[in-house]
mmCIF file of C-alpha atoms and ligand atoms in Angstrom:
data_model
loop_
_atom_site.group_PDB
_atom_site.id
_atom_site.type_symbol
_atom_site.label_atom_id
_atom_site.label_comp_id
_atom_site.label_asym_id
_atom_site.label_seq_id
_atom_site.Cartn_x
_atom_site.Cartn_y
_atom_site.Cartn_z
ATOM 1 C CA UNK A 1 -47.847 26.748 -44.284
ATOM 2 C CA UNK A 2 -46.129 27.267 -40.925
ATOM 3 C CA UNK A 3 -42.837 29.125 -41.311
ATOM 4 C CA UNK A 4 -40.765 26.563 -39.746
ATOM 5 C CA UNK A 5 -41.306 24.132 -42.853
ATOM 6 C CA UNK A 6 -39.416 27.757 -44.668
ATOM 7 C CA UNK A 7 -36.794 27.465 -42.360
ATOM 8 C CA UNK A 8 -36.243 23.539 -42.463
ATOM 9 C CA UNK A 9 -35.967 23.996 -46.318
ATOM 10 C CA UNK A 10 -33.045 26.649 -46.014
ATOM 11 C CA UNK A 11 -30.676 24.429 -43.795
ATOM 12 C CA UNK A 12 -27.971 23.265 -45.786
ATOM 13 C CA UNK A 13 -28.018 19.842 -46.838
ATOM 14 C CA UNK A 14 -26.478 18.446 -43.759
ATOM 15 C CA UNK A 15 -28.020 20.224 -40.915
ATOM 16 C CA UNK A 16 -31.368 18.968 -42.850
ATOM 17 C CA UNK A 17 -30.294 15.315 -42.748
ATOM 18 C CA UNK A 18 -29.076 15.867 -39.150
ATOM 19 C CA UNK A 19 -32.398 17.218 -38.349
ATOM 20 C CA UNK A 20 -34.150 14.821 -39.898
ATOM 21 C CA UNK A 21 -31.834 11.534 -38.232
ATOM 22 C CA UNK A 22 -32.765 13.246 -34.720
ATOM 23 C CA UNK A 23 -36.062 13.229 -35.506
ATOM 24 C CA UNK A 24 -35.971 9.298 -36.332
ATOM 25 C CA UNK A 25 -34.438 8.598 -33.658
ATOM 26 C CA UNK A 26 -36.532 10.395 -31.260
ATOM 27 C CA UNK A 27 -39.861 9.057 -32.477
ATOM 28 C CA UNK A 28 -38.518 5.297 -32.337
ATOM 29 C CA UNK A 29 -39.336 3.285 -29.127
ATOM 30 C CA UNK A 30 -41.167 6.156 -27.445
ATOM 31 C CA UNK A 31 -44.482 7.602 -26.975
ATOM 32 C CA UNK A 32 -43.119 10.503 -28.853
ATOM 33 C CA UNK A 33 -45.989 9.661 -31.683
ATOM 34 C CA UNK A 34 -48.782 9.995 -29.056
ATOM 35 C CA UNK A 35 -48.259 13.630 -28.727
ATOM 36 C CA UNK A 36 -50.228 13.787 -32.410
ATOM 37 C CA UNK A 37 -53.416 12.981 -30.684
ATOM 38 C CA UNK A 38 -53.689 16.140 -28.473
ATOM 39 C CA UNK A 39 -54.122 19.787 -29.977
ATOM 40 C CA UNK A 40 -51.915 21.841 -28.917
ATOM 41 C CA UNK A 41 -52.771 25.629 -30.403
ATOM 42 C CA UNK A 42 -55.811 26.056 -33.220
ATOM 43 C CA UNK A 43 -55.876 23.242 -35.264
ATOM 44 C CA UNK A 44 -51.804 22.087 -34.649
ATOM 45 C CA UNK A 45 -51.031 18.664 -32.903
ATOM 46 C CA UNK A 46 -48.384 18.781 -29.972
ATOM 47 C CA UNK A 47 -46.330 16.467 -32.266
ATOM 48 C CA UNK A 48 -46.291 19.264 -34.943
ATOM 49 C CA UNK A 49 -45.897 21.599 -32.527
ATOM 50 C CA UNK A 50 -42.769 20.057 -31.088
ATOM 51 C CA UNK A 51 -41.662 19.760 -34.386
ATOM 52 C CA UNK A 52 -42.331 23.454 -35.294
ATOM 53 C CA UNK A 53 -40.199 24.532 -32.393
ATOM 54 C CA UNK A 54 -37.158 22.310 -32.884
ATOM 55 C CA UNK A 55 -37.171 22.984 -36.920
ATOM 56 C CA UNK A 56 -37.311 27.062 -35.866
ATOM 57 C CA UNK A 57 -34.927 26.939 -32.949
ATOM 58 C CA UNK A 58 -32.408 25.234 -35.259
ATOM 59 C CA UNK A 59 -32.593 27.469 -37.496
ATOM 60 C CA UNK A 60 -32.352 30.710 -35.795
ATOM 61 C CA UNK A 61 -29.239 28.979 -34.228
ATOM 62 C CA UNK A 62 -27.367 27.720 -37.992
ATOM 63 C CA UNK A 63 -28.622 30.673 -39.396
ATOM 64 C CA UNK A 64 -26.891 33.358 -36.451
ATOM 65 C CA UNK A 65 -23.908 31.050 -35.889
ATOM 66 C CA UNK A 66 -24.819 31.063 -32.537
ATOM 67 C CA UNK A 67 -22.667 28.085 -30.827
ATOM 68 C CA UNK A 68 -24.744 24.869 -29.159
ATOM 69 C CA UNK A 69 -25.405 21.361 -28.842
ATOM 70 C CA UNK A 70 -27.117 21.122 -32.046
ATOM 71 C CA UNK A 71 -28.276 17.922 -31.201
ATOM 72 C CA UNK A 72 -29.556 18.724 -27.303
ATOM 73 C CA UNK A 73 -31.423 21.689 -28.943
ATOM 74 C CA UNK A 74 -33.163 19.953 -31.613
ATOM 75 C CA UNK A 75 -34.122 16.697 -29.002
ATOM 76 C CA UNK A 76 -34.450 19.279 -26.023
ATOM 77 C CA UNK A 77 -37.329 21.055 -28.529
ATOM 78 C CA UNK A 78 -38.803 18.172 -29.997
ATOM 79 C CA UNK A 79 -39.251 16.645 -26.516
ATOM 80 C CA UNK A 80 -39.957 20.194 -24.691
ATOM 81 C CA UNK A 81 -44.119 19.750 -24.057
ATOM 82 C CA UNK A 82 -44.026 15.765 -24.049
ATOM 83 C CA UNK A 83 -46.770 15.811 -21.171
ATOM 84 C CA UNK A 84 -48.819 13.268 -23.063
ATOM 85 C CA UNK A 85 -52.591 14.239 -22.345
ATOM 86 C CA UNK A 86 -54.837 16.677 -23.695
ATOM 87 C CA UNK A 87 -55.133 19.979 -21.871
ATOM 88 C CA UNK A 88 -58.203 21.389 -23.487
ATOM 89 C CA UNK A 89 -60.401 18.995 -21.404
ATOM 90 C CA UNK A 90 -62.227 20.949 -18.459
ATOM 91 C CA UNK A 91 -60.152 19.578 -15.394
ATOM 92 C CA UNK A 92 -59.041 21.696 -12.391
ATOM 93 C CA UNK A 93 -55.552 20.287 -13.026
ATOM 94 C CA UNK A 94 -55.743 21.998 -16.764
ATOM 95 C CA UNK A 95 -56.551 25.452 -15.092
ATOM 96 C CA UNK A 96 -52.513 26.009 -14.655
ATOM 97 C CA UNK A 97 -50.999 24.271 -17.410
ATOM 98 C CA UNK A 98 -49.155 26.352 -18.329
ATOM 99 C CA UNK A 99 -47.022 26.730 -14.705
ATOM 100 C CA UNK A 100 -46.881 22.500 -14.484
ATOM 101 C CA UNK A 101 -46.598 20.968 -18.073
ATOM 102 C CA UNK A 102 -42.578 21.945 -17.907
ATOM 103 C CA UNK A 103 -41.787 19.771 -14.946
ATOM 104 C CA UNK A 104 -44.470 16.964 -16.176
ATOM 105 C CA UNK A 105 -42.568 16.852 -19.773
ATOM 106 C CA UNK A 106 -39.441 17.105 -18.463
ATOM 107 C CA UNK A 107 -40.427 13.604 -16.162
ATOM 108 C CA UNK A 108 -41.674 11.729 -18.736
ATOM 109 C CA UNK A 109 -38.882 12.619 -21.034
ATOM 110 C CA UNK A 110 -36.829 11.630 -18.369
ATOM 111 C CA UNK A 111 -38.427 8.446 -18.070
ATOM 112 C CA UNK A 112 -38.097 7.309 -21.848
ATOM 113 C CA UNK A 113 -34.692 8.911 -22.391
ATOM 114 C CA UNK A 114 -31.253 9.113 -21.660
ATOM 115 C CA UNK A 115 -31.463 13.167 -21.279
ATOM 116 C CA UNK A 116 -28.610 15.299 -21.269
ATOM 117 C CA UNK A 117 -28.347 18.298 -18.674
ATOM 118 C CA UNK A 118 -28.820 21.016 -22.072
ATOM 119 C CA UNK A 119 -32.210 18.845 -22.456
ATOM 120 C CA UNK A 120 -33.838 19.184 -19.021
ATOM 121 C CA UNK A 121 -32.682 22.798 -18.658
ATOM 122 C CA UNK A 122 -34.342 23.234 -22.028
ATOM 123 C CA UNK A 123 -37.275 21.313 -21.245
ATOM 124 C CA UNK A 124 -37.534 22.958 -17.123
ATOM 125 C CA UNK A 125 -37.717 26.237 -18.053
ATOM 126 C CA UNK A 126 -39.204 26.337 -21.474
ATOM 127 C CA UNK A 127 -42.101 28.419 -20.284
ATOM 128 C CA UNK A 128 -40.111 31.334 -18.722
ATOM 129 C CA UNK A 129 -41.235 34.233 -18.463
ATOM 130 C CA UNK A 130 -44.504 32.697 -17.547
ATOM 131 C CA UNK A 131 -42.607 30.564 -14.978
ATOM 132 C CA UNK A 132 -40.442 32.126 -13.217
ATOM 133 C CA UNK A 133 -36.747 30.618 -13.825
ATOM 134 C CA UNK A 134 -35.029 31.539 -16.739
ATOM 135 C CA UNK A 135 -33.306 28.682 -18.434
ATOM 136 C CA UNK A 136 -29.588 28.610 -18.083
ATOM 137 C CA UNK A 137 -28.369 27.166 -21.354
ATOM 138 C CA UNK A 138 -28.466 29.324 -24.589
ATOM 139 C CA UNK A 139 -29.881 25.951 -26.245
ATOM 140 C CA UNK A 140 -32.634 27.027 -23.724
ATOM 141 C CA UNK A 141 -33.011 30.349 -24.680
ATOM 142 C CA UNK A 142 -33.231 29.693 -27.994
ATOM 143 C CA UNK A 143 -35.966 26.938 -27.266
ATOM 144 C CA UNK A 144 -37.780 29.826 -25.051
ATOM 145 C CA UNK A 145 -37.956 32.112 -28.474
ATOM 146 C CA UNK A 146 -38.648 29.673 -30.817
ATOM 147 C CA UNK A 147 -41.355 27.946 -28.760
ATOM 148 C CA UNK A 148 -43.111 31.895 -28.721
ATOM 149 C CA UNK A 149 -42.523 32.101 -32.235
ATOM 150 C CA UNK A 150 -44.419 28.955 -33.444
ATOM 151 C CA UNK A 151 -46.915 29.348 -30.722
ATOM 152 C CA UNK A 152 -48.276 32.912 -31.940
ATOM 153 C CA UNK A 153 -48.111 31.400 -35.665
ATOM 154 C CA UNK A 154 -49.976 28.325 -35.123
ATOM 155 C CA UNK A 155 -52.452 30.096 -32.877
ATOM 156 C CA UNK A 156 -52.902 33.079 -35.806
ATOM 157 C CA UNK A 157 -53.302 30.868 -38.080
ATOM 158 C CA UNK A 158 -56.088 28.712 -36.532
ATOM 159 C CA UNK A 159 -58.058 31.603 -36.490
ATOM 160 C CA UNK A 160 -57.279 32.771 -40.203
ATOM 161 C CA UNK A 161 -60.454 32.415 -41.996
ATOM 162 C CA UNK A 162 -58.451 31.796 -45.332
ATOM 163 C CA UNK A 163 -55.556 29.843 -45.644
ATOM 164 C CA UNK A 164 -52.704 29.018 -48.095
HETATM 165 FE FE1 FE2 B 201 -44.880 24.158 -23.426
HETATM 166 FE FE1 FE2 B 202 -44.370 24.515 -26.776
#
Protein backbone atom coordinates (compact mmCIF):
# COMPACT_ATOMS: atom_id res chain seq x y z
CA UNK A 1 0.00 0.00 0.00
CA UNK A 2 1.49 3.39 -0.90
CA UNK A 3 2.03 5.54 2.18
CA UNK A 4 -0.01 8.35 1.05
CA UNK A 5 -3.33 6.19 1.49
CA UNK A 6 -1.54 6.22 5.59
CA UNK A 7 -1.45 9.72 5.46
CA UNK A 8 -5.00 10.42 3.84
CA UNK A 9 -6.40 8.18 6.70
CA UNK A 10 -4.77 10.41 9.54
CA UNK A 11 -6.31 13.83 8.34
CA UNK A 12 -8.90 14.78 10.57
CA UNK A 13 -12.29 14.38 9.47
CA UNK A 14 -12.52 17.62 7.66
CA UNK A 15 -9.32 18.05 5.86
CA UNK A 16 -10.37 14.35 4.55
CA UNK A 17 -13.74 15.56 3.23
CA UNK A 18 -11.99 18.70 1.90
CA UNK A 19 -9.60 16.51 0.18
CA UNK A 20 -11.87 14.39 -1.06
CA UNK A 21 -14.55 17.51 -2.48
CA UNK A 22 -11.28 18.83 -4.39
CA UNK A 23 -10.77 15.79 -5.78
CA UNK A 24 -14.53 15.68 -7.21
CA UNK A 25 -14.34 18.60 -8.40
CA UNK A 26 -11.18 18.32 -10.22
CA UNK A 27 -11.99 15.09 -12.03
CA UNK A 28 -15.50 16.54 -13.27
CA UNK A 29 -15.57 18.08 -16.83
CA UNK A 30 -11.88 17.47 -17.49
CA UNK A 31 -9.56 15.07 -18.95
CA UNK A 32 -8.28 14.70 -15.48
CA UNK A 33 -9.50 10.78 -15.74
CA UNK A 34 -7.30 10.23 -18.86
CA UNK A 35 -4.19 10.53 -16.91
CA UNK A 36 -5.17 6.68 -15.60
CA UNK A 37 -4.25 5.36 -18.94
CA UNK A 38 -0.49 6.26 -18.90
CA UNK A 39 2.08 4.67 -16.32
CA UNK A 40 3.72 6.87 -14.69
CA UNK A 41 6.53 4.95 -12.29
CA UNK A 42 6.44 0.80 -12.01
CA UNK A 43 3.14 -0.29 -12.17
CA UNK A 44 1.35 3.35 -10.83
CA UNK A 45 -1.01 5.33 -13.25
CA UNK A 46 -0.30 9.21 -13.55
CA UNK A 47 -3.84 9.57 -12.09
CA UNK A 48 -2.65 7.69 -8.92
CA UNK A 49 0.32 9.30 -9.05
CA UNK A 50 -1.19 12.76 -8.97
CA UNK A 51 -3.21 11.58 -6.37
CA UNK A 52 -0.27 10.18 -4.29
CA UNK A 53 1.38 13.56 -4.37
CA UNK A 54 -1.55 15.80 -3.45
CA UNK A 55 -2.76 13.21 -0.53
CA UNK A 56 1.23 13.41 0.80
CA UNK A 57 1.79 17.09 0.23
CA UNK A 58 -1.36 17.75 2.28
CA UNK A 59 -0.39 16.02 4.75
CA UNK A 60 3.07 16.99 5.46
CA UNK A 61 1.47 20.53 5.35
CA UNK A 62 -1.78 19.74 8.19
CA UNK A 63 0.45 17.64 9.88
CA UNK A 64 3.60 20.59 10.36
CA UNK A 65 1.09 23.45 10.53
CA UNK A 66 2.83 24.84 7.86
CA UNK A 67 0.48 27.83 6.48
CA UNK A 68 -0.98 27.54 2.58
CA UNK A 69 -3.67 27.53 0.20
CA UNK A 70 -4.85 24.21 1.15
CA UNK A 71 -6.90 24.12 -1.69
CA UNK A 72 -4.14 25.49 -4.51
CA UNK A 73 -1.84 22.76 -3.01
CA UNK A 74 -4.05 19.89 -3.18
CA UNK A 75 -5.42 21.06 -7.07
CA UNK A 76 -1.80 22.45 -7.85
CA UNK A 77 -0.64 18.50 -6.98
CA UNK A 78 -3.37 16.68 -8.36
CA UNK A 79 -3.00 18.64 -11.63
CA UNK A 80 1.03 18.93 -11.39
CA UNK A 81 2.03 16.13 -14.41
CA UNK A 82 -1.40 16.55 -16.39
CA UNK A 83 0.65 16.22 -19.79
CA UNK A 84 -1.83 13.66 -21.05
CA UNK A 85 0.32 11.10 -23.17
CA UNK A 86 2.40 8.31 -22.35
CA UNK A 87 6.12 8.94 -22.00
CA UNK A 88 7.41 5.42 -22.00
CA UNK A 89 6.88 5.22 -25.82
CA UNK A 90 10.34 5.48 -27.76
CA UNK A 91 9.98 9.12 -29.23
CA UNK A 92 12.84 11.68 -29.44
CA UNK A 93 10.43 14.11 -27.75
CA UNK A 94 10.28 11.48 -24.59
CA UNK A 95 14.19 11.60 -24.36
CA UNK A 96 13.79 14.96 -22.05
CA UNK A 97 10.68 14.56 -20.30
CA UNK A 98 11.56 15.24 -17.59
CA UNK A 99 12.94 19.13 -18.50
CA UNK A 100 9.38 19.74 -20.72
CA UNK A 101 6.40 17.85 -19.04
CA UNK A 102 6.24 20.99 -16.35
CA UNK A 103 5.49 23.64 -18.90
CA UNK A 104 3.25 21.03 -21.08
CA UNK A 105 1.05 20.26 -17.75
CA UNK A 106 1.02 23.49 -16.67
CA UNK A 107 -0.68 24.46 -20.49
CA UNK A 108 -3.10 22.04 -20.52
CA UNK A 109 -4.10 22.70 -16.99
CA UNK A 110 -4.31 26.04 -18.03
CA UNK A 111 -6.48 25.26 -20.76
CA UNK A 112 -9.22 23.25 -18.73
CA UNK A 113 -8.99 25.42 -15.61
CA UNK A 114 -9.40 28.52 -14.01
CA UNK A 115 -5.71 28.25 -12.30
CA UNK A 116 -4.63 30.29 -9.58
CA UNK A 117 -0.98 31.86 -9.57
CA UNK A 118 -0.04 29.14 -6.27
CA UNK A 119 -1.18 26.45 -9.08
CA UNK A 120 1.07 27.31 -12.04
CA UNK A 121 4.02 28.12 -9.76
CA UNK A 122 3.33 24.69 -8.33
CA UNK A 123 2.81 23.07 -11.49
CA UNK A 124 6.12 25.30 -13.44
CA UNK A 125 8.56 24.30 -11.28
CA UNK A 126 7.52 21.00 -9.88
CA UNK A 127 10.60 19.32 -11.24
CA UNK A 128 13.26 21.59 -9.62
CA UNK A 129 16.15 20.63 -8.94
CA UNK A 130 16.11 18.80 -12.19
CA UNK A 131 14.93 22.06 -13.84
CA UNK A 132 16.48 24.70 -12.93
CA UNK A 133 13.94 27.32 -11.19
CA UNK A 134 12.97 26.75 -7.87
CA UNK A 135 9.32 27.28 -7.26
CA UNK A 136 8.43 30.38 -5.39
CA UNK A 137 5.42 29.41 -3.33
CA UNK A 138 5.85 27.13 -0.21
CA UNK A 139 2.60 25.28 -1.68
CA UNK A 140 5.37 24.63 -4.33
CA UNK A 141 7.89 23.46 -2.23
CA UNK A 142 5.91 21.27 -0.57
CA UNK A 143 4.60 19.84 -4.01
CA UNK A 144 8.54 19.57 -4.99
CA UNK A 145 9.01 17.10 -1.73
CA UNK A 146 6.07 15.30 -1.87
CA UNK A 147 6.22 14.64 -5.62
CA UNK A 148 10.08 12.96 -4.64
CA UNK A 149 8.54 11.20 -1.94
CA UNK A 150 5.81 9.25 -3.86
CA UNK A 151 8.02 8.98 -6.83
CA UNK A 152 10.88 6.86 -5.01
CA UNK A 153 7.89 4.78 -3.30
CA UNK A 154 5.99 3.94 -6.29
CA UNK A 155 9.16 3.27 -8.24
CA UNK A 156 10.53 0.84 -5.10
CA UNK A 157 7.73 -0.71 -5.00
CA UNK A 158 7.31 -1.72 -8.69
CA UNK A 159 10.32 -3.47 -8.37
CA UNK A 160 9.46 -5.28 -4.94
CA UNK A 161 9.20 -8.84 -5.79
CA UNK A 162 6.66 -9.31 -2.82
CA UNK A 163 4.08 -7.10 -1.96
CA UNK A 164 1.53 -6.34 0.82
FE1 LIG B 1 6.29 15.56 -13.00
FE1 LIG C 1 4.97 13.83 -10.37
Amino acid sequence: MNPAYLFLRRLPPDKEMKFRRILRETRKDSRFNEMRNFIQHGDTTVMEHCIHVAQTAYFIAVKFGIKVDEDALIRGALLHDYFLYDWHEKKPEHMIHGFTHPGKAHAQAKRDFDLKHVESDMIKHHMFPLTPMPPKTREGALLCLADKLCATSETIRGRMPYRV
